[in-house]
Coordinates of C-alpha atoms in Angstrom, one line a residue:
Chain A
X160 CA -261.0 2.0 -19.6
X161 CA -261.8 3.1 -15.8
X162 CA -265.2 3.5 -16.5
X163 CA -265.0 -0.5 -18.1
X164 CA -263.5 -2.0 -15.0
X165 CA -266.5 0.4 -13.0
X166 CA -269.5 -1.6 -15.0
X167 CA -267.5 -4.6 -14.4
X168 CA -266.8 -4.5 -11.0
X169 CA -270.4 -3.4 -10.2
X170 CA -271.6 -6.0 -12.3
X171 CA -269.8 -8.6 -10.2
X172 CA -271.0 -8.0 -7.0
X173 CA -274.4 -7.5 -8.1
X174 CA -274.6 -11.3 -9.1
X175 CA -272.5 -12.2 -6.5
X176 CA -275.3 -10.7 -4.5
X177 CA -278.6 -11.6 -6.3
X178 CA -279.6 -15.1 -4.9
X179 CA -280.8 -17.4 -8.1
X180 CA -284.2 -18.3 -8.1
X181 CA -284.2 -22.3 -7.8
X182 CA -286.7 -24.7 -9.6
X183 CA -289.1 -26.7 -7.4
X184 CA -287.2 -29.9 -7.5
X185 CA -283.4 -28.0 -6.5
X186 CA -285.3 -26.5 -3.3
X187 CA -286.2 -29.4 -2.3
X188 CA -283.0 -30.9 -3.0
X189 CA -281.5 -27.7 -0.9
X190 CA -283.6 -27.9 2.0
X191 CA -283.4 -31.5 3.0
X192 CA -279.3 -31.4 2.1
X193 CA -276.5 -31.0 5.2
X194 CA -275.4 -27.9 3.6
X195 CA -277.9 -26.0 3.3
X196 CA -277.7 -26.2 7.7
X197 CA -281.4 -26.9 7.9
X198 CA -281.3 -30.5 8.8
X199 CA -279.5 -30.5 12.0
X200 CA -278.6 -34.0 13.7
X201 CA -278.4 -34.8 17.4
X202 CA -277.2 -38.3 18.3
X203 CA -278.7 -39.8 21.7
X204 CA -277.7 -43.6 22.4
X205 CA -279.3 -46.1 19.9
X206 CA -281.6 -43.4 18.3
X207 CA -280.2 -40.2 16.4
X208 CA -282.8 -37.0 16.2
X209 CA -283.0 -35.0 12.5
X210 CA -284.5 -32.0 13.1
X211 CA -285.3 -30.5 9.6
X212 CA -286.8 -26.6 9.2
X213 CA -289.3 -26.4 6.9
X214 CA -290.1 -22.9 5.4
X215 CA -293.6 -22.5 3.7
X216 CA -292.4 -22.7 0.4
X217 CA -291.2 -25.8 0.9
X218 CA -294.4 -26.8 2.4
X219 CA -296.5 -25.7 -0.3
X220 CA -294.7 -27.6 -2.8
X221 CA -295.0 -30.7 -1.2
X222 CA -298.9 -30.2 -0.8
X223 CA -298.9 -30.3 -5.4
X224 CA -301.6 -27.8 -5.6
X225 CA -302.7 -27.7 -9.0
X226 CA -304.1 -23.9 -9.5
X227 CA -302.8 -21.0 -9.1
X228 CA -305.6 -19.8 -6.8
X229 CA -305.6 -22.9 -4.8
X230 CA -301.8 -21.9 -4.1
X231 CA -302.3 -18.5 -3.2
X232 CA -305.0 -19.3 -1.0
X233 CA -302.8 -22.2 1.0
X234 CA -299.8 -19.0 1.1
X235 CA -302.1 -16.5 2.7
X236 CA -302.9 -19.5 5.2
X237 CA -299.2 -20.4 5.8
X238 CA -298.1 -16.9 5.7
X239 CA -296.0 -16.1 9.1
X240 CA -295.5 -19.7 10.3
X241 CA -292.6 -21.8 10.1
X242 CA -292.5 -25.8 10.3
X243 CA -289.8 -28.5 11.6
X244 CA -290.2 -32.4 11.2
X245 CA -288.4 -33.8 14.1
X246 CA -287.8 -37.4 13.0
X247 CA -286.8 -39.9 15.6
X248 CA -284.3 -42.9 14.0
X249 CA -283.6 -46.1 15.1
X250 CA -279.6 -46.4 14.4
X251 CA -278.8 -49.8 15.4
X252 CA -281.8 -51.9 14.4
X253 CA -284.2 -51.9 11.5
X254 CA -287.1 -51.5 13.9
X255 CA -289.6 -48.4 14.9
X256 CA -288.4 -46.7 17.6
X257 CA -291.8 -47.0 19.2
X258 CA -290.6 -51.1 18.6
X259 CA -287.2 -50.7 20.1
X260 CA -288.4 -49.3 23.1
X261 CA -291.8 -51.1 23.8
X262 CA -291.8 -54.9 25.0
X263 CA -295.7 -55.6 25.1
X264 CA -298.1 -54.0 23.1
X265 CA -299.4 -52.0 25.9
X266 CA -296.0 -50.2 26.4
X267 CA -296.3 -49.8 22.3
X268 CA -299.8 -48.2 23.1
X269 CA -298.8 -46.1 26.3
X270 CA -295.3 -44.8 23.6
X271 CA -298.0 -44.7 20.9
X272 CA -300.8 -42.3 22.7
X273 CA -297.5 -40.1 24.5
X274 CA -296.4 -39.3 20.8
X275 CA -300.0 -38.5 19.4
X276 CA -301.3 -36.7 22.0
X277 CA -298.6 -35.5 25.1
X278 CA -295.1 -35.0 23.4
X279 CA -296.6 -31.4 21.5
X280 CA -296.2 -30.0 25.1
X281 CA -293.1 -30.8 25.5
X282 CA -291.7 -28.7 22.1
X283 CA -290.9 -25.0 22.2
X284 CA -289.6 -22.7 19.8
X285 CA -287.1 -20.2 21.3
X286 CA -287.5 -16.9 18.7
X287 CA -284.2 -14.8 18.4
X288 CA -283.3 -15.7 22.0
X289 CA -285.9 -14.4 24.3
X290 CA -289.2 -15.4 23.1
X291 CA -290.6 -18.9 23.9
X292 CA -293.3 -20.0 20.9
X293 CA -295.8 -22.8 21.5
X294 CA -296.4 -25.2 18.8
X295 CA -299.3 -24.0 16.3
X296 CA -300.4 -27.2 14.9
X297 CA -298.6 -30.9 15.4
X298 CA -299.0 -34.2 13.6
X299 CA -297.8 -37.4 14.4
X300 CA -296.7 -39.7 12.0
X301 CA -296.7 -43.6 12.9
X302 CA -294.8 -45.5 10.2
X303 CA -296.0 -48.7 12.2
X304 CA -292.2 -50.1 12.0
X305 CA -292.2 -50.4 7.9
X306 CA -289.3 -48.2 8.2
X307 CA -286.7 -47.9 11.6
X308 CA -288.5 -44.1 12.2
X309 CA -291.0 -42.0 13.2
X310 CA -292.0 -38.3 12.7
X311 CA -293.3 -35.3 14.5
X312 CA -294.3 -32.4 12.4
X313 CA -294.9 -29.5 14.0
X314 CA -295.6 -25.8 13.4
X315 CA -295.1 -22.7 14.9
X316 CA -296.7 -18.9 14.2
X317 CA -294.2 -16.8 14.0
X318 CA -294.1 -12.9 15.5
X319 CA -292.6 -11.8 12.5
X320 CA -293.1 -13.4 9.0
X321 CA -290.4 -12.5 6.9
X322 CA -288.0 -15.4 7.6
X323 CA -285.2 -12.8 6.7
X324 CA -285.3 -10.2 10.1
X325 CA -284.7 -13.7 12.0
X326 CA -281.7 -13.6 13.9
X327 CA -282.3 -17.2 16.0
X328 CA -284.8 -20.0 16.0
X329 CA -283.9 -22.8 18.3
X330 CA -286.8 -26.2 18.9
X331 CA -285.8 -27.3 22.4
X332 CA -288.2 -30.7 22.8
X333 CA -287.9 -31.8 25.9
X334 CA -289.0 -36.0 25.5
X335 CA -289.6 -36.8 29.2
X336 CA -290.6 -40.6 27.7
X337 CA -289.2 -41.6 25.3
X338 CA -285.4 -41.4 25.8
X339 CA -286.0 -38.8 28.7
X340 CA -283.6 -36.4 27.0
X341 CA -283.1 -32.6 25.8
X342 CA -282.7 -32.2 22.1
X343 CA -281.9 -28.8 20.8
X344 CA -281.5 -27.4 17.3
X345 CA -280.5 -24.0 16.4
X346 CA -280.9 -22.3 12.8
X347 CA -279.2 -19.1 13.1
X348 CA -279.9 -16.0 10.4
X349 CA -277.2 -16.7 8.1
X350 CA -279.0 -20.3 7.3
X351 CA -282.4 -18.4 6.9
X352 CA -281.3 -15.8 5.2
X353 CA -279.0 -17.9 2.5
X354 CA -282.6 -19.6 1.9
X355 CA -282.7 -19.3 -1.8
X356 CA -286.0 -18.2 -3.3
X357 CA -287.9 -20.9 -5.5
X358 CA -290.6 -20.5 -8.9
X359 CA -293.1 -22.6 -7.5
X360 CA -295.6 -21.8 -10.1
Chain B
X197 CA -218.7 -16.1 0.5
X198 CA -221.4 -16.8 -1.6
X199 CA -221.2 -20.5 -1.1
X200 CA -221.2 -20.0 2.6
X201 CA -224.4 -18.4 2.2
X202 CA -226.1 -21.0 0.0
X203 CA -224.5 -23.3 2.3
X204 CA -226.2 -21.9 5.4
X205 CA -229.6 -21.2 3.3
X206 CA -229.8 -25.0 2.3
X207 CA -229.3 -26.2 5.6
X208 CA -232.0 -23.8 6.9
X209 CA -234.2 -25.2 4.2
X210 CA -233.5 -28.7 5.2
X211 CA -234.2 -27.7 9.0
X212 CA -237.6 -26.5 8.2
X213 CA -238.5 -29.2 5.9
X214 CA -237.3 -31.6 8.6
X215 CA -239.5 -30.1 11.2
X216 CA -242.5 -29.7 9.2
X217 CA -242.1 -33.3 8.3
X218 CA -241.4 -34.4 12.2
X219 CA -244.3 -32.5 13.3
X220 CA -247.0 -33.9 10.6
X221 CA -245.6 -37.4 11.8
X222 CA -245.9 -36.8 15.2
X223 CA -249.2 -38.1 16.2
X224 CA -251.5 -35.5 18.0
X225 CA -252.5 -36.5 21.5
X226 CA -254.3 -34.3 24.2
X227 CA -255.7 -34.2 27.3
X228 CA -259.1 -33.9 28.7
X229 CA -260.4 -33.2 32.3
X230 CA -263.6 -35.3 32.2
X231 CA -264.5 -33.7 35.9
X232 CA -264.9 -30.4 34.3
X233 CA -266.2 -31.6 30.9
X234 CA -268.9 -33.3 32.5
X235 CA -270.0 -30.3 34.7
X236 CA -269.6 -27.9 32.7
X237 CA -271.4 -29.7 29.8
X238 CA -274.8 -27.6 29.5
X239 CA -277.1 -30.7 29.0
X240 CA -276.1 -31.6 32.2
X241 CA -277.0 -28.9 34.0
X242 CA -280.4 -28.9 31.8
X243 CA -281.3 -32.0 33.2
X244 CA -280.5 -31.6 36.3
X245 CA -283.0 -28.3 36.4
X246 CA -285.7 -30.7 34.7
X247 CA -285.1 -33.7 37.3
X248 CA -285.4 -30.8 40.3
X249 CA -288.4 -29.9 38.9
X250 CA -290.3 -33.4 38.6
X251 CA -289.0 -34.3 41.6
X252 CA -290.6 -31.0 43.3
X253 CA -294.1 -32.0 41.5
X254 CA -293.9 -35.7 43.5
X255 CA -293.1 -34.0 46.9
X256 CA -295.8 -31.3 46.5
X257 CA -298.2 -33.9 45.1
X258 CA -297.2 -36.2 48.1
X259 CA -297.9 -32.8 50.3
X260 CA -301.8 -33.0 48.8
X261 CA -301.9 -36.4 49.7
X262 CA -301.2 -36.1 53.1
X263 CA -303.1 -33.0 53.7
X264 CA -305.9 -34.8 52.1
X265 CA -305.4 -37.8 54.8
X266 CA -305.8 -35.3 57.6
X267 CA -308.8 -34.3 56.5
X268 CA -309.8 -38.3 55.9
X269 CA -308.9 -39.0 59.6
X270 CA -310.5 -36.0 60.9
X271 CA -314.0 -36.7 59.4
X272 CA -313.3 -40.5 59.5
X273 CA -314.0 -41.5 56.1
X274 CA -312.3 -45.0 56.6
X275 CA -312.0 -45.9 52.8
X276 CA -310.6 -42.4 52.0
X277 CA -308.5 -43.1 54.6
X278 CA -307.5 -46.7 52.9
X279 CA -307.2 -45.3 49.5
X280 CA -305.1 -42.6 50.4
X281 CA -302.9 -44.7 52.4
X282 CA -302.4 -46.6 49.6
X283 CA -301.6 -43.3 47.0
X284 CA -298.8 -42.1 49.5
X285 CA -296.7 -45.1 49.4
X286 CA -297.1 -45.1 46.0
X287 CA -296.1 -41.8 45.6
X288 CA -293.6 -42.4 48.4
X289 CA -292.0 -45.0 46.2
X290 CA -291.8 -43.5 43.1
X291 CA -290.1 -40.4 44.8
X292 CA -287.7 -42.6 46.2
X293 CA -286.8 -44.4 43.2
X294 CA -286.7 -41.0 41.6
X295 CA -283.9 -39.7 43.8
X296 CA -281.8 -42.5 43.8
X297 CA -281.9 -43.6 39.9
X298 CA -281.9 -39.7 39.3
X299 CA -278.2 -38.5 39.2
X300 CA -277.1 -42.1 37.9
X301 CA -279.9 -41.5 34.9
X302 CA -278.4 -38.1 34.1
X303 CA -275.1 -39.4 34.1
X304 CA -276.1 -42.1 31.7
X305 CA -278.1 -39.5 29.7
X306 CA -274.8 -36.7 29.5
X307 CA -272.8 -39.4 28.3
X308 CA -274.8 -41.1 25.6
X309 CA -274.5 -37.6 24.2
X310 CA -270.9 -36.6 25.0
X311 CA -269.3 -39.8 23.3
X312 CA -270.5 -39.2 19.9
X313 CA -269.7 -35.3 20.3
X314 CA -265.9 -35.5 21.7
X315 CA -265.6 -38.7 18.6
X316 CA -266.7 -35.9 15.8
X317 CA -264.4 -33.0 17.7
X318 CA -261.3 -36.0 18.0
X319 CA -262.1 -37.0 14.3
X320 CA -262.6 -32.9 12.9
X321 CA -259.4 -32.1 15.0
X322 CA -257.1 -34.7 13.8
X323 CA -256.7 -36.2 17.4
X324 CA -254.7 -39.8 17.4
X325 CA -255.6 -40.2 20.9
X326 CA -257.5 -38.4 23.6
X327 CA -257.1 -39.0 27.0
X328 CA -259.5 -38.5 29.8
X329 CA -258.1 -37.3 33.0
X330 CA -260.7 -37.9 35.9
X331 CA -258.3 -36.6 39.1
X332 CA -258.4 -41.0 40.0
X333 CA -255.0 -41.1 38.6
X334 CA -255.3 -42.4 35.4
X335 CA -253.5 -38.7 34.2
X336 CA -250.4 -37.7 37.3
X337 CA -249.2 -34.7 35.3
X338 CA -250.2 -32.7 32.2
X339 CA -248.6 -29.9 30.5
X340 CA -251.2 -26.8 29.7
X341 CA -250.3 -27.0 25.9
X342 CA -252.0 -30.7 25.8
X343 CA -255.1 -29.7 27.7
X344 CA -257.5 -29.2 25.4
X345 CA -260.7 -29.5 27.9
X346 CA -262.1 -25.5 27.0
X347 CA -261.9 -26.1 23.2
X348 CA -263.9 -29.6 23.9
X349 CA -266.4 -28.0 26.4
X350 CA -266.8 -24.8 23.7
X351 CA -267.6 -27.5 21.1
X352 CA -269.8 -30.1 22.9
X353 CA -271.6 -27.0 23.9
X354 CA -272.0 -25.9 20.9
X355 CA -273.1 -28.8 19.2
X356 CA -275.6 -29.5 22.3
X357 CA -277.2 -26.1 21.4
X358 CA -277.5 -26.2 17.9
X359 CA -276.9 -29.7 16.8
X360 CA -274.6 -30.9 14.0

């Protein structure tokens, strides 16, 4: 009977510990959700901030690669960096930000160019604390008002690649232009680490 | 005997249930001081280190200028002279305006941000009303147990560093 309730006890905590592998559409689901506490929000007057991590696998599913080797290939690439969309949303009006702010098309152009080309300096990545991390790559994406928001993606290379020894990540962007404001998102190792693993082949 | 003890059991029971009851009904108020939220608030101090810092590049960049006009004067380059003349009230200007619509810009700034934060800790908390004491005499006296302003500043911190 003891050794019963042994098997069964160790039983139970071993699947209380082994984290189920989740099909490509349930990651996705998991990422982008509130609970998962990768989507972080920061309010800030008529426009609200989403900061959303992105980890590779997440990535590389969205990029539908068809073969095996293509996928591989695009992991060894991606391997070691980490990725946030930092979406800016207008909250009381259907318009672009870049809209709501701009009254002539040259303050539309002058919001325009700062968001393609000067707002990458102004993002950091703080790793586990001490560390400050300068965006990798950075992409700017325009929805040219057909919805009330526009995106920065931006990547970052990090020291360490496995996700899992993180203890802190934290994107400061400091926008000196557009709403001349701090925004600051922490994803601490609990959230990393509770990142379920996914069957993306 | 035993009924005195039922008795006094029953009436305990009704005491409790009474004050449980009383106490869900009362509505929950507390007290902030706004002076100290504000100050202590980290954006605020984050913001203040970033103005500092812009406004150090316009007086050093309004340093160049001048230094460059010397130079104009002294070699007599009269359209040097005109067009510098012309960058240093600019420059001039824009520092002024930056001083003076600084502090009232971060004020702005720290509340756009704090008035959505204290709503979700009001709202998570239960609070029926929170009031802001400013030392202008909207609050004369508070007790200590109503002063909630540390668990507001630990929270608007918090949310300011990590985000919801």
């Amino acid at each position: 009977m003891k050794v019963a309730i042994r098997i069964l006890m160790c039983l139970c905590i071993g699947f209380s510990s082994c984290q189920r592998t989740l099909d490509k559409t349930t990651y996705i689901k998991y990422v982008q959700s509130d609970k998962s506490g990768l989507c972080k929000k920061v309010p800030d007057g008529d426009v609200e901030y989403l900061i959303q991590c992105k980890p590779i696998e997440y990535v590389l599913i969205n990029e539908h690669l068809e073969s095996k080797e293509e996928f591989e290939t695009r992991r060894k690439e991606l391997s070691g960096t980490i990725w946030f969309n930092i979406k800016i949303k207008s909250l009381k009006s259907e318009q672009s930000p870049l809209y709501l702010r701009s009254k002539n098309q040259s303050e539309y152009d002058y919001l325009n160019d700062y968001f393609l080309n000067k707002a990458v300096s102004q993002i950091e990545l703080i790793y586990n604390g001490t560390m400050t991390l300068k965006p990798l790559a950075y992409q700017f994406e325009n929805n040219y008002n057909l919805t009330p928001d526009v995106t920065m993606v931006v990547g970052f290379k990090l020291p360490n690649a496995d996700l899992r020894s993180v203890e802190k990540l934290q994107v400061i962007y400091y926008d000196k232009v557009f709403n001349n404001t701090i925004i600051k998102a922490s994803f601490n190792k609990q959230v990393l680490s509770d990142i379920p693993p996914v069957n993306i082949i | 005997m035993r009924i005195y003890l039922w008795t006094s059991l029953l009436a305990i029971v009704v005491m409790c249930v009474n004050f449980m009851y009383v106490r869900s009904n009362t509505p929950k108020i507390a007290v902030i001081d706004v002076y100290k939220l504000v100050n202590e608030f980290k954006m605020k101090k984050d913001l203040e280190e970033v103005y500092k810092l812009n406004s150090q590049v316009l007086i050093k960049k309004n340093d160049s200028l001048k230094n460059a006009l010397q130079f104009a004067i002294v070699s007599n380059n009269q359209h040097q002279i005109q067009s510098l003349n012309q960058e240093i009230g600019q420059c001039e200007q824009e520092l002024s305006m930056y001083s003076r619509n600084g502090s009232e810009e971060v004020s702005k700034k720290v509340w756009e941000r704090l008035n959505p934060y204290i709503d979700s800790f009001g709202k998570k908390n239960k609070y029926k009303l929170l009031v802001g004491g400013n030392g202008m005499g909207s609050v004369l006296y508070c007790d200590d147990a109503l002063d909630v302003t540390q668990e507001v500043l630990k929270f608007v911190n918090g949310q300011y560093e990590g985000g919801n």
